Amino acid sequence: MKISLCVVMDPIDSINIKKDSTFAMLLEAQARNWNIWYAEQQDLYLQDDKAFGLLKRLTVTDNPEGWFQFHEEQTAPLAGMDAILMRKDPPFDMEYIYTTYLLEKAEQEGVVVVNKPAALRDCNEKLFTSWFPQCCTPMLVSRRHQQFIDFLHEQRDIILKPLGTMGGASIFRVRQNDPNINVIIETLTEHGTKFAMAQRFIPEITAGGDKRILMVDGEAVPYALARIPKEGETRGNLAVGGIGKGVPLSERDHWIAQQVGPELKKRGILFAGLDVIGDYLTEVNVTSPTCIRELDKLYNLNISALLMDRIEKHIQQ
């Protein structure tokens, strides 16, 4: 059986193929002779109880001069696909949530959706860490200004961040007596109308970086990409200038993966990225985790093949 795969993603003409994990997945799907169909969020719609898409057949080439080509278009029910990759980047907003409802209608008709739409809604990438307190530093999620002030007094050195962004956006490191603490809290919570997160700062990020551990169907890839902050920066995210360095998983990394993996598998999260700093889990990325291409190149891996094997297995089941 020739598999039909639909990918829902940000505009493909804007990606950096050297670093884009979705592109790595598409290359592997094409190598398996799958039919690949492309859609963006605005191409999906619901009519009565059926989800549809304005789909373009897609082929890809690992060439920075021209990496994709569209072919015929069709308006078709999403239930006609064998699998759908939901790879739209955050922000995780109401439009993202509405999209998961459309994908869930296709899932109800037997389509394998990666990751499972209900899990995308339920597992906020920051908040979901609280399901694994044994792996985490002290943390606080609140709207209340004074609670953040009290948490800072207790921990002395903290990270403050919003719950729905990616790539290091709007992340602040704050220490005691920082003159900007009040305005930072006001900005992140929009004067107490939105939840934000605080975590104790983990100094190991300076030397060891922010490690991205990729999880395929609940099992860890044995190497991580440690994202080292550039000089003068707190954040290790590659999007803000962090330097990627490959590292084998430590004993603690394996332990964290073993704590999180069964819950990912239970919830139908076939592909996730754990962020680990020092000995602590800081985020569980389930929307559109990256770092496939970097790890493949460093260690001669094919992480996308592991994922496509699991997708094939779920289709057969």
CSV table of N, CA, C and O in Angstrom, one decimal, residues 5 15 22 28 34 67 69 71 86 107 133 143 179 184 203 205 210 219 224 251 269 287 290 310:
chain,number,residue,atom,x,y,z
A,5,LEU,N,0.4,10.9,2.9
A,5,LEU,CA,0.8,11.7,4.1
A,5,LEU,C,0.5,13.2,3.8
A,5,LEU,O,0.9,13.7,2.8
A,15,ILE,N,11.3,28.2,5.2
A,15,ILE,CA,12.0,27.4,6.2
A,15,ILE,C,13.5,27.4,5.8
A,15,ILE,O,13.9,27.7,4.7
A,22,THR,N,10.8,19.3,10.1
A,22,THR,CA,9.7,18.9,9.2
A,22,THR,C,10.3,18.5,7.8
A,22,THR,O,9.9,17.5,7.2
A,28,GLU,N,12.4,11.8,4.2
A,28,GLU,CA,12.3,10.4,4.5
A,28,GLU,C,11.0,9.8,4.0
A,28,GLU,O,11.0,8.7,3.4
A,34,TRP,N,6.1,7.6,-0.5
A,34,TRP,CA,4.8,8.0,0.0
A,34,TRP,C,4.3,9.2,-0.9
A,34,TRP,O,5.1,10.0,-1.4
A,67,TRP,N,14.1,23.8,-2.8
A,67,TRP,CA,13.9,22.6,-2.0
A,67,TRP,C,12.5,22.0,-2.1
A,67,TRP,O,12.3,21.0,-1.5
A,69,GLN,N,8.7,21.6,-4.7
A,69,GLN,CA,7.9,21.8,-5.9
A,69,GLN,C,6.5,21.4,-5.6
A,69,GLN,O,6.2,20.3,-5.1
A,71,HIS,N,2.7,20.4,-7.1
A,71,HIS,CA,2.2,19.8,-8.3
A,71,HIS,C,0.6,20.0,-8.3
A,71,HIS,O,0.2,21.1,-8.1
A,86,MET,N,1.1,17.2,12.0
A,86,MET,CA,0.8,18.6,12.4
A,86,MET,C,2.1,19.2,12.9
A,86,MET,O,2.6,19.0,14.0
A,107,GLU,N,-9.0,12.3,12.6
A,107,GLU,CA,-8.6,11.2,13.4
A,107,GLU,C,-9.7,10.2,13.7
A,107,GLU,O,-9.5,9.0,13.8
A,133,PRO,N,7.2,16.2,38.5
A,133,PRO,CA,7.8,17.0,39.5
A,133,PRO,C,9.2,16.5,40.0
A,133,PRO,O,10.1,17.2,40.4
A,143,ARG,N,-0.9,34.2,37.8
A,143,ARG,CA,-1.1,35.6,37.3
A,143,ARG,C,-0.8,36.7,38.3
A,143,ARG,O,-0.7,37.8,38.0
A,179,PRO,N,15.9,46.0,39.2
A,179,PRO,CA,15.0,47.1,39.1
A,179,PRO,C,13.8,46.9,38.1
A,179,PRO,O,12.9,47.7,38.1
A,184,ILE,N,8.6,43.5,34.2
A,184,ILE,CA,8.7,42.2,33.6
A,184,ILE,C,7.4,41.4,33.9
A,184,ILE,O,6.8,40.8,33.1
A,203,PRO,N,22.2,27.2,36.8
A,203,PRO,CA,23.4,27.8,36.3
A,203,PRO,C,24.2,26.9,35.3
A,203,PRO,O,25.0,27.4,34.5
A,205,ILE,N,23.4,25.8,32.6
A,205,ILE,CA,23.2,26.2,31.2
A,205,ILE,C,24.4,26.8,30.6
A,205,ILE,O,24.6,26.7,29.4
A,210,ASP,N,21.4,24.0,27.1
A,210,ASP,CA,20.0,23.5,27.2
A,210,ASP,C,19.9,22.3,26.2
A,210,ASP,O,19.9,22.5,25.0
A,219,GLU,N,10.5,6.7,23.3
A,219,GLU,CA,11.8,6.3,23.5
A,219,GLU,C,12.8,7.4,23.1
A,219,GLU,O,12.6,8.0,22.1
A,224,ALA,N,21.8,14.0,22.3
A,224,ALA,CA,21.1,15.2,22.5
A,224,ALA,C,21.9,16.4,21.8
A,224,ALA,O,23.1,16.3,21.6
A,251,GLU,N,23.4,9.5,32.3
A,251,GLU,CA,22.6,8.6,33.1
A,251,GLU,C,21.3,9.4,33.5
A,251,GLU,O,20.2,8.8,33.5
A,269,ILE,N,1.7,10.8,21.8
A,269,ILE,CA,2.7,11.8,21.3
A,269,ILE,C,3.8,11.0,20.7
A,269,ILE,O,4.7,10.6,21.4
A,287,THR,N,4.6,20.4,20.0
A,287,THR,CA,4.0,21.0,18.8
A,287,THR,C,4.9,20.7,17.6
A,287,THR,O,4.5,20.0,16.7
A,290,THR,N,12.3,20.4,17.1
A,290,THR,CA,13.4,20.5,16.1
A,290,THR,C,14.6,19.7,16.6
A,290,THR,O,14.6,19.0,17.6
A,310,ARG,N,7.4,4.1,13.0
A,310,ARG,CA,6.3,4.1,14.0
A,310,ARG,C,5.0,4.6,13.4
A,310,ARG,O,3.9,4.0,13.8
